[in-house]
Amino acid sequence: MPSLLKCIDCGREYALDDRVTACHACGGLLDVAHDLDALRPAISRELFDRRLASWNPLDRSGVWRYRELVRPGVSAAQAVTRGEGNTTLYTAGPKLASYAGVARLQLKHEGENPTGSFKDRGMTGGVTQARVVGARSVICASTGNTSASMASYAAIAGLQALVFFPAGYVALGKVAQSLAYGATSVQVEGDFDDTLALVRRACDELPIYLLNSINPFRLEGQKTIVIELLHQRGWRVPDWIVVPGGNLGNSAAFGKALHELHALGLIDRLPRLAIVQAEGANPLYRSYLDGWQVRHTVRAETLATAIRIGNPANYPKAVRALRWTDGVVTEVSDQAILDAKAQIDAAGIGCEPASAATVAGIRRLVDEGTIGPGDDVVAVLTGHLLKDPDAVMKYHAGALPGLESTFANAMRTIKPSLDEVAALLDLRV
Ligand code: F0G
């Protein structure tokens, strides 16, 4: 049986090349459902290894290398790819690992994607599908990274890109990318949740194709973060995979990836998923504490603007992912996020604030005894350091109201004198 689209609530099915992005019958989220029994003989660890030595553009992409698990049957002519993925899996040095509180910490840096965030993995899937269904215009609501990515991939595919931002809450690097890549860029007087609701209404009424992570082809691409990191580890499963949670697309995608890899026999056990939210944008954490009795929403507020989301669209799929992986949810303060970020940055790796919620979350979960100090932990860094230069400059200048710049590295000014240069050498000892 070929892959198809299937509603996770009512089970209604649609053909893979249907333009639908949410169930027509009940409004539920759709999965790209693969026939795992049919796929099992077609894929193997050796197949993925072989592709690492190939120059075929599909094999070079860290998404399409795993195409049987993303969109089976995709052709090189159809795929809109920038060679995304292939991101580094760093091993944290002793200083960063001890800050996090674990001896074994790896960081999968999705900020190394072409537009500087993990969104490129989803967008190559989504924009390829936009082409398959014959869309002319694509749209997203975004806290900045989805829009940067969509603007780039739409430009490559020759589609009109419409990006909608929550006014005043998008980091500088991201707005710059959207304008530069030629997207029609709009600020909406509201927050991300208002903006996404508007965009969804627009897609119901107008001939525009939705590329938020409600679109199941986005999530199929994002699954490859986990697939690639396991491939990089020789399919050795860590104890924990830790990810920031905003609209919960990654959380949903990671759960599906792990469930499928396990069912296919590519991994022999499941890691536990830990989702970390900002304290001021913590609806999933609240529902987790309530034992999933209530689907909470909040008016979100956090300096980590990428995850400033109060009504995450992928909530049901994230809950499913947590059930599949015996996962946990935690929350961290903006202070903890920015201090963890300063540590990741000073380790020479660097990331944007939302990404640093992972390390702050690990620290908290170790403190609470949920993660053991001897556990093998992989954190996913979702965005590049330069996405939010304002946050960096203000932190190091001690200019963030109400927050301590615990690890500030302030700019110094000297006279053009050798003595003053010599004096600098003593600063680090
Ligand atoms: N980290 C970064 C850097 C992000 O940009 C986002 C989401 C997340 C984490 C959260 O991921 O939504 O899958 O839980 N950014 C979206 C955007 C909302 O519009 O760029 P999620």
Tab-separated table of C-alpha atoms and ligand atoms in Angstrom:
chain	number	residue	atom	x	y	z
A	1	MET	CA	0.000	0.000	0.000
A	2	PRO	CA	1.446	3.432	-0.896
A	3	SER	CA	1.894	6.151	1.750
A	4	LEU	CA	-1.200	8.286	2.299
A	5	LEU	CA	-2.534	11.100	4.481
A	6	LYS	CA	-4.525	10.039	7.517
A	7	CYS	CA	-6.368	12.083	10.157
A	8	ILE	CA	-5.062	11.295	13.639
A	9	ASP	CA	-8.530	11.919	15.138
A	10	CYS	CA	-11.161	10.360	12.837
A	11	GLY	CA	-8.925	8.192	10.658
A	12	ARG	CA	-10.178	9.630	7.365
A	13	GLU	CA	-7.696	9.009	4.558
A	14	TYR	CA	-6.578	11.162	1.638
A	15	ALA	CA	-4.254	10.493	-1.292
A	16	LEU	CA	-0.652	11.607	-0.786
A	17	ASP	CA	-0.922	14.276	-3.485
A	18	ASP	CA	-4.162	15.767	-2.104
A	19	ARG	CA	-3.888	19.489	-1.369
A	20	VAL	CA	-5.465	19.021	2.087
A	21	THR	CA	-3.462	20.196	5.164
A	22	ALA	CA	-6.062	19.487	7.907
A	23	CYS	CA	-8.884	16.933	7.934
A	24	HIS	CA	-11.924	18.155	5.954
A	25	ALA	CA	-14.217	15.974	8.059
A	26	CYS	CA	-13.182	16.910	11.607
A	27	GLY	CA	-10.404	19.534	11.372
A	28	GLY	CA	-7.889	17.120	12.951
A	29	LEU	CA	-4.170	16.958	12.233
A	30	LEU	CA	-2.975	14.722	9.411
A	31	ASP	CA	-0.149	12.210	9.414
A	32	VAL	CA	1.750	11.048	6.393
A	33	ALA	CA	1.098	7.370	7.090
A	34	HIS	CA	3.689	5.012	5.648
A	35	ASP	CA	3.215	1.307	5.081
A	36	LEU	CA	6.059	0.195	7.320
A	37	ASP	CA	5.736	-3.476	6.366
A	38	ALA	CA	6.177	-2.570	2.721
A	39	LEU	CA	9.099	-0.255	3.519
A	40	ARG	CA	10.969	-2.693	5.759
A	41	PRO	CA	12.679	-4.682	2.976
A	42	ALA	CA	13.486	-1.488	1.031
A	43	ILE	CA	15.549	0.289	3.681
A	44	SER	CA	18.583	-0.614	5.729
A	45	ARG	CA	21.456	0.998	7.601
A	46	GLU	CA	23.704	0.018	4.652
A	47	LEU	CA	21.484	1.856	2.147
A	48	PHE	CA	21.814	5.099	4.144
A	49	ASP	CA	25.579	4.559	4.545
A	50	ARG	CA	25.977	4.048	0.789
A	51	ARG	CA	24.201	7.308	0.058
A	52	LEU	CA	26.778	9.200	2.124
A	53	ALA	CA	29.312	8.497	-0.635
A	54	SER	CA	27.049	9.695	-3.464
A	55	TRP	CA	26.837	13.031	-5.342
A	56	ASN	CA	23.158	12.573	-6.236
A	57	PRO	CA	21.482	15.756	-4.863
A	58	LEU	CA	18.829	13.687	-3.094
A	59	ASP	CA	21.495	11.563	-1.415
A	60	ARG	CA	23.501	14.703	-0.458
A	61	SER	CA	20.529	16.222	1.369
A	62	GLY	CA	20.291	15.211	5.017
A	63	VAL	CA	16.530	15.032	4.506
A	64	TRP	CA	16.150	13.206	1.167
A	65	ARG	CA	18.894	10.701	2.047
A	66	TYR	CA	16.106	9.157	4.132
A	67	ARG	CA	13.437	9.759	1.473
A	68	GLU	CA	11.614	6.445	1.939
A	69	LEU	CA	10.679	7.731	5.413
A	70	VAL	CA	9.857	11.263	4.229
A	71	ARG	CA	8.028	11.047	0.920
A	72	PRO	CA	8.527	7.734	-0.837
A	73	GLY	CA	8.834	8.013	-4.600
A	74	VAL	CA	10.019	11.625	-4.704
A	75	SER	CA	12.159	12.397	-7.781
A	76	ALA	CA	15.191	14.666	-8.027
A	77	ALA	CA	13.190	16.882	-10.409
A	78	GLN	CA	10.394	17.332	-7.867
A	79	ALA	CA	12.483	17.974	-4.763
A	80	VAL	CA	13.188	21.607	-3.848
A	81	THR	CA	16.422	21.139	-1.958
A	82	ARG	CA	19.349	23.216	-0.729
A	83	GLY	CA	21.323	20.251	0.545
A	84	GLU	CA	19.798	20.870	3.972
A	85	GLY	CA	20.619	18.815	7.038
A	86	ASN	CA	24.091	17.265	7.365
A	87	THR	CA	24.448	19.256	10.579
A	88	THR	CA	27.181	18.677	13.121
A	89	LEU	CA	26.638	16.548	16.200
A	90	TYR	CA	29.003	18.227	18.677
A	91	THR	CA	30.309	16.537	21.776
A	92	ALA	CA	30.183	19.112	24.575
A	93	GLY	CA	33.491	19.849	26.272
A	94	PRO	CA	33.827	19.315	30.028
A	95	LYS	CA	32.829	22.876	30.941
A	96	LEU	CA	29.520	22.871	29.065
A	97	ALA	CA	28.743	19.281	30.066
A	98	SER	CA	29.320	20.086	33.721
A	99	TYR	CA	27.147	23.204	33.430
A	100	ALA	CA	24.372	20.984	32.065
A	101	GLY	CA	25.070	18.455	34.838
A	102	VAL	CA	25.739	15.375	32.697
A	103	ALA	CA	28.982	13.667	31.749
A	104	ARG	CA	27.860	12.778	28.230
A	105	LEU	CA	26.248	15.602	26.286
A	106	GLN	CA	25.984	15.991	22.534
A	107	LEU	CA	24.481	18.940	20.672
A	108	LYS	CA	22.908	18.504	17.252
A	109	HIS	CA	23.263	21.941	15.676
A	110	GLU	CA	20.327	22.573	13.387
A	111	GLY	CA	21.422	26.201	13.110
A	112	GLU	CA	23.895	24.917	10.513
A	113	ASN	CA	21.110	24.502	7.956
A	114	PRO	CA	21.105	26.775	4.855
A	115	THR	CA	18.898	29.482	6.393
A	116	GLY	CA	20.181	28.950	9.922
A	117	SER	CA	17.474	26.814	11.523
A	118	PHE	CA	15.921	23.343	11.506
A	119	LYS	CA	12.999	24.733	9.526
A	120	ASP	CA	14.851	23.988	6.274
A	121	ARG	CA	14.352	20.279	6.872
A	122	GLY	CA	10.613	20.770	7.082
A	123	MET	CA	10.501	23.326	4.311
A	124	THR	CA	12.191	21.139	1.708
A	125	GLY	CA	9.370	18.661	2.427
A	126	GLY	CA	6.628	21.307	2.441
A	127	VAL	CA	7.718	23.282	-0.620
A	128	THR	CA	8.289	20.087	-2.591
A	129	GLN	CA	4.709	19.120	-1.737
A	130	ALA	CA	3.500	22.623	-2.683
A	131	ARG	CA	4.933	21.972	-6.123
A	132	VAL	CA	3.355	18.512	-6.321
A	133	VAL	CA	-0.116	19.935	-5.602
A	134	GLY	CA	0.390	22.790	-8.084
A	135	ALA	CA	0.337	25.668	-5.568
A	136	ARG	CA	1.302	29.134	-6.828
A	137	SER	CA	1.391	30.942	-3.461
A	138	VAL	CA	2.506	29.644	-0.079
A	139	ILE	CA	1.926	31.190	3.327
A	140	CYS	CA	2.999	30.849	6.953
A	141	ALA	CA	2.598	32.562	10.297
A	142	SER	CA	5.977	32.713	11.953
A	143	THR	CA	8.071	33.797	14.887
A	144	GLY	CA	10.786	34.241	12.241
A	145	ASN	CA	12.556	31.025	11.330
A	146	THR	CA	9.757	29.332	9.412
A	147	SER	CA	9.355	32.523	7.397
A	148	ALA	CA	13.082	32.825	6.613
A	149	SER	CA	13.128	29.239	5.443
A	150	MET	CA	9.889	29.410	3.478
A	151	ALA	CA	10.986	32.640	1.791
A	152	SER	CA	14.179	30.979	0.592
A	153	TYR	CA	12.671	27.689	-0.602
A	154	ALA	CA	9.716	29.425	-2.258
A	155	ALA	CA	12.114	31.698	-4.146
A	156	ILE	CA	13.999	28.647	-5.409
A	157	ALA	CA	10.759	26.943	-6.440
A	158	GLY	CA	9.407	30.123	-8.113
A	159	LEU	CA	6.398	30.395	-5.781
A	160	GLN	CA	5.003	33.544	-4.196
A	161	ALA	CA	5.787	33.582	-0.467
A	162	LEU	CA	3.525	35.370	2.021
A	163	VAL	CA	4.934	35.579	5.533
A	164	PHE	CA	2.945	36.876	8.507
A	165	PHE	CA	4.772	37.951	11.674
A	166	PRO	CA	3.469	38.897	15.106
A	167	ALA	CA	4.310	42.640	15.089
A	168	GLY	CA	7.324	43.624	17.179
A	169	TYR	CA	8.374	40.175	18.388
A	170	VAL	CA	10.581	38.753	15.648
A	171	ALA	CA	14.371	38.738	15.967
A	172	LEU	CA	16.304	40.978	13.588
A	173	GLY	CA	18.197	38.337	11.605
A	174	LYS	CA	14.966	36.557	10.745
A	175	VAL	CA	13.066	39.605	9.494
A	176	ALA	CA	16.105	40.540	7.408
A	177	GLN	CA	16.120	37.114	5.748
A	178	SER	CA	12.450	37.220	4.849
A	179	LEU	CA	12.782	40.639	3.194
A	180	ALA	CA	16.014	39.674	1.452
A	181	TYR	CA	14.627	36.451	-0.025
A	182	GLY	CA	11.802	38.493	-1.528
A	183	ALA	CA	8.816	37.283	0.495
A	184	THR	CA	5.740	39.461	0.813
A	185	SER	CA	6.265	40.236	4.503
A	186	VAL	CA	3.483	41.413	6.784
A	187	GLN	CA	3.314	42.298	10.467
A	188	VAL	CA	0.023	41.393	12.130
A	189	GLU	CA	-1.119	43.397	15.135
A	190	GLY	CA	-1.397	40.394	17.425
A	191	ASP	CA	0.739	37.567	18.799
A	192	PHE	CA	1.821	34.373	17.025
A	193	ASP	CA	-1.366	32.541	17.984
A	194	ASP	CA	-3.572	35.301	16.511
A	195	THR	CA	-1.378	35.349	13.418
A	196	LEU	CA	-1.599	31.591	12.855
A	197	ALA	CA	-5.391	31.676	13.288
A	198	LEU	CA	-5.588	34.381	10.600
A	199	VAL	CA	-3.353	32.460	8.227
A	200	ARG	CA	-5.411	29.273	8.670
A	201	ARG	CA	-8.600	31.184	7.876
A	202	ALA	CA	-6.964	32.686	4.800
A	203	CYS	CA	-6.023	29.198	3.560
A	204	ASP	CA	-9.634	28.036	3.938
A	205	GLU	CA	-10.918	30.895	1.784
A	206	LEU	CA	-8.144	31.770	-0.663
A	207	PRO	CA	-5.987	29.825	-3.136
A	208	ILE	CA	-2.918	29.680	-0.882
A	209	TYR	CA	-1.034	26.624	0.379
A	210	LEU	CA	-0.305	26.453	4.131
A	211	LEU	CA	3.296	25.792	5.164
A	212	ASN	CA	3.059	25.969	8.954
A	213	SER	CA	3.929	22.751	10.775
A	214	ILE	CA	0.273	21.703	10.670
A	215	ASN	CA	1.271	20.671	7.148
A	216	PRO	CA	2.286	17.033	7.629
A	217	PHE	CA	5.020	17.181	4.980
A	218	ARG	CA	6.887	19.709	7.141
A	219	LEU	CA	7.021	17.183	9.945
A	220	GLU	CA	8.176	14.373	7.660
A	221	GLY	CA	11.219	16.523	6.822
A	222	GLN	CA	11.823	17.428	10.469
A	223	LYS	CA	11.842	13.745	11.421
A	224	THR	CA	15.264	13.552	9.789
A	225	ILE	CA	16.837	15.564	12.643
A	226	VAL	CA	16.433	12.440	14.745
A	227	ILE	CA	17.125	9.982	11.938
A	228	GLU	CA	20.365	11.765	11.009
A	229	LEU	CA	21.576	12.095	14.598
A	230	LEU	CA	21.027	8.377	15.176
A	231	HIS	CA	22.803	7.594	11.894
A	232	GLN	CA	25.732	9.793	13.070
A	233	ARG	CA	25.861	7.788	16.301
A	234	GLY	CA	25.983	4.466	14.438
A	235	TRP	CA	22.316	3.976	15.477
A	236	ARG	CA	23.354	3.915	19.152
A	237	VAL	CA	20.292	5.218	20.963
A	238	PRO	CA	20.896	7.903	23.634
A	239	ASP	CA	18.990	7.893	26.908
A	240	TRP	CA	17.451	11.303	26.196
A	241	ILE	CA	16.707	13.585	23.266
A	242	VAL	CA	15.974	17.121	24.455
A	243	VAL	CA	14.170	19.712	22.341
A	244	PRO	CA	12.613	23.155	22.890
A	245	GLY	CA	8.823	23.243	22.513
A	246	GLY	CA	6.944	26.088	20.811
A	247	ASN	CA	4.346	25.082	18.236
A	248	LEU	CA	5.468	21.491	18.988
A	249	GLY	CA	6.238	20.518	15.393
A	250	ASN	CA	9.639	19.079	16.268
A	251	SER	CA	8.310	17.269	19.302
A	252	ALA	CA	5.617	15.704	17.116
A	253	ALA	CA	8.089	14.832	14.366
A	254	PHE	CA	10.655	13.316	16.741
A	255	GLY	CA	8.029	11.039	18.269
A	256	LYS	CA	6.890	9.829	14.848
A	257	ALA	CA	10.472	9.285	13.674
A	258	LEU	CA	11.378	7.246	16.747
A	259	HIS	CA	8.184	5.210	16.585
A	260	GLU	CA	8.808	4.366	12.913
A	261	LEU	CA	12.539	3.627	13.299
A	262	HIS	CA	11.745	1.252	16.122
A	263	ALA	CA	8.955	-0.451	14.171
A	264	LEU	CA	11.334	-0.816	11.206
A	265	GLY	CA	14.062	-2.339	13.364
A	266	LEU	CA	16.625	0.415	12.659
A	267	ILE	CA	16.879	1.040	16.414
A	268	ASP	CA	16.461	-1.501	19.184
A	269	ARG	CA	14.931	0.755	21.861
A	270	LEU	CA	13.440	4.228	22.235
A	271	PRO	CA	15.179	7.186	23.885
A	272	ARG	CA	13.079	9.359	26.205
A	273	LEU	CA	11.984	12.711	24.815
A	274	ALA	CA	12.299	15.806	27.021
A	275	ILE	CA	10.441	18.897	25.799
A	276	VAL	CA	11.513	22.206	27.323
A	277	GLN	CA	9.279	25.291	27.300
A	278	ALA	CA	9.907	28.847	28.427
A	279	GLU	CA	8.190	29.605	31.745
A	280	GLY	CA	6.154	32.392	30.129
A	281	ALA	CA	5.076	30.190	27.199
A	282	ASN	CA	4.360	26.890	28.910
A	283	PRO	CA	0.940	25.528	27.836
A	284	LEU	CA	2.256	21.992	27.255
A	285	TYR	CA	3.986	21.960	30.634
A	286	ARG	CA	0.720	22.956	32.331
A	287	SER	CA	-1.178	20.168	30.604
A	288	TYR	CA	1.596	17.715	31.492
A	289	LEU	CA	1.309	18.667	35.182
A	290	ASP	CA	-2.457	18.113	34.930
A	291	GLY	CA	-1.946	14.612	33.538
A	292	TRP	CA	-3.343	15.782	30.160
A	293	GLN	CA	-6.800	16.505	31.654
A	294	VAL	CA	-6.932	19.985	30.105
A	295	ARG	CA	-5.460	21.439	26.934
A	296	HIS	CA	-4.107	24.697	28.328
A	297	THR	CA	-3.452	27.883	26.392
A	298	VAL	CA	-1.603	30.960	27.680
A	299	ARG	CA	-0.826	34.529	26.582
A	300	ALA	CA	2.828	33.845	25.853
A	301	GLU	CA	5.721	36.063	26.954
A	302	THR	CA	9.425	35.212	26.735
A	303	LEU	CA	12.660	36.713	25.446
A	304	ALA	CA	13.098	33.512	23.439
A	305	THR	CA	10.767	34.906	20.775
A	306	ALA	CA	11.003	31.768	18.599
A	307	ILE	CA	8.961	29.872	21.204
A	308	ARG	CA	6.667	32.717	22.252
A	309	ILE	CA	3.599	30.548	21.543
A	310	GLY	CA	0.594	30.032	23.808
A	311	ASN	CA	-1.618	27.648	21.795
A	312	PRO	CA	0.608	25.093	20.078
A	313	ALA	CA	-0.989	23.678	16.945
A	314	ASN	CA	0.692	20.269	17.192
A	315	TYR	CA	-0.395	19.623	20.789
A	316	PRO	CA	-2.111	16.246	20.138
A	317	LYS	CA	0.866	14.901	18.202
A	318	ALA	CA	3.282	16.077	20.916
A	319	VAL	CA	1.243	14.281	23.584
A	320	ARG	CA	1.373	11.171	21.403
A	321	ALA	CA	5.163	11.549	21.088
A	322	LEU	CA	5.505	11.790	24.874
A	323	ARG	CA	3.399	8.654	25.334
A	324	TRP	CA	5.438	6.723	22.764
A	325	THR	CA	8.750	7.673	24.375
A	326	ASP	CA	7.875	7.858	28.069
A	327	GLY	CA	8.748	11.521	27.689
A	328	VAL	CA	8.756	14.465	30.093
A	329	VAL	CA	8.065	18.198	29.859
A	330	THR	CA	9.714	20.960	31.847
A	331	GLU	CA	9.884	24.749	31.897
A	332	VAL	CA	12.765	27.182	32.398
A	333	SER	CA	12.991	30.907	33.100
A	334	ASP	CA	14.331	33.469	30.644
A	335	GLN	CA	17.258	33.963	33.026
A	336	ALA	CA	18.099	30.249	32.833
A	337	ILE	CA	17.737	30.293	29.031
A	338	LEU	CA	20.070	33.254	28.545
A	339	ASP	CA	22.687	31.928	30.969
A	340	ALA	CA	22.641	28.518	29.249
A	341	LYS	CA	22.939	30.309	25.921
A	342	ALA	CA	26.001	32.216	27.149
A	343	GLN	CA	27.587	28.873	28.065
A	344	ILE	CA	26.771	27.262	24.698
A	345	ASP	CA	28.029	30.372	22.896
A	346	ALA	CA	31.261	30.590	24.913
A	347	ALA	CA	31.920	26.903	24.193
A	348	GLY	CA	32.379	28.059	20.578
A	349	ILE	CA	29.164	26.448	19.354
A	350	GLY	CA	26.560	29.201	19.702
A	351	CYS	CA	22.797	29.247	19.208
A	352	GLU	CA	19.760	31.490	19.462
A	353	PRO	CA	17.893	31.825	22.785
A	354	ALA	CA	15.119	29.258	22.178
A	355	SER	CA	17.717	26.572	21.426
A	356	ALA	CA	19.427	27.161	24.770
A	357	ALA	CA	16.249	26.173	26.597
A	358	THR	CA	17.498	22.611	26.020
A	359	VAL	CA	20.635	22.972	28.153
A	360	ALA	CA	18.731	24.964	30.782
A	361	GLY	CA	16.129	22.189	30.803
A	362	ILE	CA	18.724	19.425	31.177
A	363	ARG	CA	20.207	21.306	34.136
A	364	ARG	CA	16.820	21.455	35.790
A	365	LEU	CA	15.936	17.821	35.057
A	366	VAL	CA	19.295	16.680	36.474
A	367	ASP	CA	18.705	18.806	39.603
A	368	GLU	CA	15.317	17.167	40.038
A	369	GLY	CA	16.748	13.668	39.519
A	370	THR	CA	14.816	12.964	36.295
A	371	ILE	CA	17.940	12.845	34.121
A	372	GLY	CA	20.821	10.947	35.740
A	373	PRO	CA	24.298	12.554	35.715
A	374	GLY	CA	25.594	9.443	33.921
A	375	ASP	CA	22.889	9.487	31.220
A	376	ASP	CA	23.744	9.844	27.558
A	377	VAL	CA	21.978	13.024	26.398
A	378	VAL	CA	21.512	14.698	23.005
A	379	ALA	CA	20.166	18.253	22.879
A	380	VAL	CA	18.897	19.752	19.643
A	381	LEU	CA	20.019	23.340	19.005
A	382	THR	CA	17.361	24.684	16.700
A	383	GLY	CA	18.698	28.038	15.472
A	384	HIS	CA	21.920	29.925	14.698
A	385	LEU	CA	23.577	32.435	17.044
A	386	LEU	CA	23.201	35.278	14.517
A	387	LYS	CA	19.428	34.957	14.279
A	388	ASP	CA	19.053	37.175	17.342
A	389	PRO	CA	22.046	39.530	17.589
A	390	ASP	CA	20.075	41.928	19.818
A	391	ALA	CA	19.779	39.334	22.584
A	392	VAL	CA	23.541	38.712	22.455
A	393	MET	CA	24.553	42.368	22.527
A	394	LYS	CA	22.140	43.293	25.299
A	395	TYR	CA	23.119	40.304	27.450
A	396	HIS	CA	26.823	41.059	27.235
A	397	ALA	CA	26.226	44.764	27.821
A	398	GLY	CA	24.141	44.009	30.925
A	399	ALA	CA	21.223	45.778	29.266
A	400	LEU	CA	18.355	43.307	29.669
A	401	PRO	CA	15.823	44.817	32.083
A	402	GLY	CA	15.140	42.600	35.082
A	403	LEU	CA	17.763	40.004	34.118
A	404	GLU	CA	21.303	39.340	35.349
A	405	SER	CA	24.063	39.053	32.756
A	406	THR	CA	25.679	36.254	34.743
A	407	PHE	CA	28.343	35.396	32.164
A	408	ALA	CA	28.750	38.805	30.501
A	409	ASN	CA	31.729	39.311	28.208
A	410	ALA	CA	31.707	43.091	28.007
A	411	MET	CA	33.334	45.010	25.157
A	412	ARG	CA	36.476	46.836	26.283
A	413	THR	CA	38.013	50.009	24.871
A	414	ILE	CA	41.754	50.719	24.987
A	415	LYS	CA	44.187	53.414	23.893
A	416	PRO	CA	46.498	52.340	21.031
A	417	SER	CA	49.244	51.337	23.489
A	418	LEU	CA	51.207	48.104	23.815
A	419	ASP	CA	50.926	48.186	27.603
A	420	GLU	CA	47.187	48.057	27.344
A	421	VAL	CA	47.424	45.087	24.949
A	422	ALA	CA	49.805	43.325	27.350
A	423	ALA	CA	47.363	43.938	30.185
A	424	LEU	CA	44.671	42.051	28.228
A	425	LEU	CA	46.729	38.852	28.278
A	426	ASP	CA	46.248	38.554	32.004
A	427	LEU	CA	42.505	38.748	31.794
A	428	ARG	CA	41.868	35.088	31.067
A	429	VAL	CA	44.324	33.560	33.583
B	1	F0G	N1	13.545	26.845	18.200
B	1	F0G	C1	13.532	27.732	17.210
B	1	F0G	C2	14.793	28.426	16.884
B	1	F0G	C3	12.339	27.994	16.513
B	1	F0G	O1	12.326	28.879	15.537
B	1	F0G	C4	11.159	27.331	16.897
B	1	F0G	C5	9.876	27.584	16.228
B	1	F0G	C6	11.237	26.409	17.929
B	1	F0G	C7	12.444	26.186	18.574
B	1	F0G	C8	10.059	25.646	18.383
B	1	F0G	O2	9.820	24.585	17.520
B	1	F0G	O3	7.462	25.001	16.967
B	1	F0G	O4	8.570	22.835	16.433
B	1	F0G	O5	8.054	23.455	18.791
B	1	F0G	N2	9.690	28.504	15.401
B	1	F0G	C9	8.476	28.686	14.613
B	1	F0G	C10	8.676	29.763	13.589
B	1	F0G	C11	7.246	28.811	15.390
B	1	F0G	O6	7.706	30.389	13.150
B	1	F0G	O7	9.799	29.972	13.154
B	1	F0G	P1	8.385	23.932	17.423
